[in-house]
């Protein structure tokens, strides 16, 4: 393709990637003999995705995991997973004892998420920052569903002298991609389900170490093997443990059973 070759030579990476994109789309139109009717439908679909603010969602559903895979370097650190479309920078900085901001009558089971942050060398990392966000027990994220406080179930906190943390939150529900939106309608048209397994999002950071963006999942979740975005990695699946020992509960000011999970994050040193 002469045009592609010329742009490749002049404009570097953007031109090179766009040439390949156009080549794929051209082949697609030719292979399926796309009609003008279908062409206009495609334009309408993209306008709809934009109008309903689902550009980040649809990109993450179909492509983000591949971006994560081609950039993946485990190298002794915790496996990464995608950020997803619902991260908001600037979540509240929490004070001890850590509790993600929640509503007075926040629905769902209480969850204590604990663990540690260590360096790939094995050294514990006091003062590591965890930036955590999640869906509520209805599968909704604050700022992306109506009627939730701005920073509901979003917060930042740090590890203690032993590199440990514990934060109180609620057990998230599985996330269902809205069926009414263009992304959900496309999934329906493809005969696919709309669910992500329940998960907790984290960005874990510490000076001298690479930022880790990842997600934690729960054993036994019915959607683990068919996550609509395909972001589950086996080492990121933890046990959701029921806690009913009265002493353990009393120490945390609770009088009814709750859940706990634990994860030890490992950060790679910056080169
Ligand atoms: C989510 O909650 C999510 O984390 C991703 C990656 C995609 C859609 C919804
Ligand atoms: Fe999510």
Coordinates of N, CA and C in Angstrom, one line a residue, residues 9 24 31 64 102 111 116 125 158 167 172 192 212 233:
X9 N 6.7 6.5 6.7 CA 8.0 7.1 6.6 C 8.0 8.5 7.2
X24 N -7.0 -2.8 8.5 CA -7.9 -3.8 9.1 C -9.3 -3.4 8.8
X31 N -14.4 -7.6 3.1 CA -14.8 -9.0 3.4 C -16.3 -9.1 3.5
X64 N -8.9 -3.4 26.8 CA -8.0 -3.0 27.9 C -7.1 -4.2 28.3
X102 N -18.8 5.5 53.4 CA -20.0 4.8 53.0 C -21.2 5.5 53.6
X111 N -17.2 -5.9 55.2 CA -16.0 -6.6 54.8 C -14.7 -5.9 55.4
X116 N -0.7 -6.9 53.3 CA 0.5 -6.2 53.5 C 1.0 -5.7 52.1
X125 N 7.1 -2.9 53.3 CA 7.1 -1.5 52.9 C 6.1 -0.7 53.7
X158 N -2.5 4.2 54.0 CA -1.1 3.8 54.0 C -0.9 2.6 54.9
X167 N -8.7 -2.4 56.2 CA -9.7 -1.4 55.9 C -11.1 -2.0 55.9
X172 N -18.5 -6.1 47.7 CA -19.1 -5.6 46.5 C -20.0 -6.6 45.8
X192 N -23.8 -12.5 24.5 CA -22.9 -12.6 25.6 C -23.6 -12.1 26.9
X212 N 1.5 -0.2 41.0 CA 0.8 -1.4 40.7 C -0.7 -1.1 40.6
X233 N -7.2 -12.9 36.9 CA -5.9 -13.7 36.9 C -6.0 -14.5 38.2

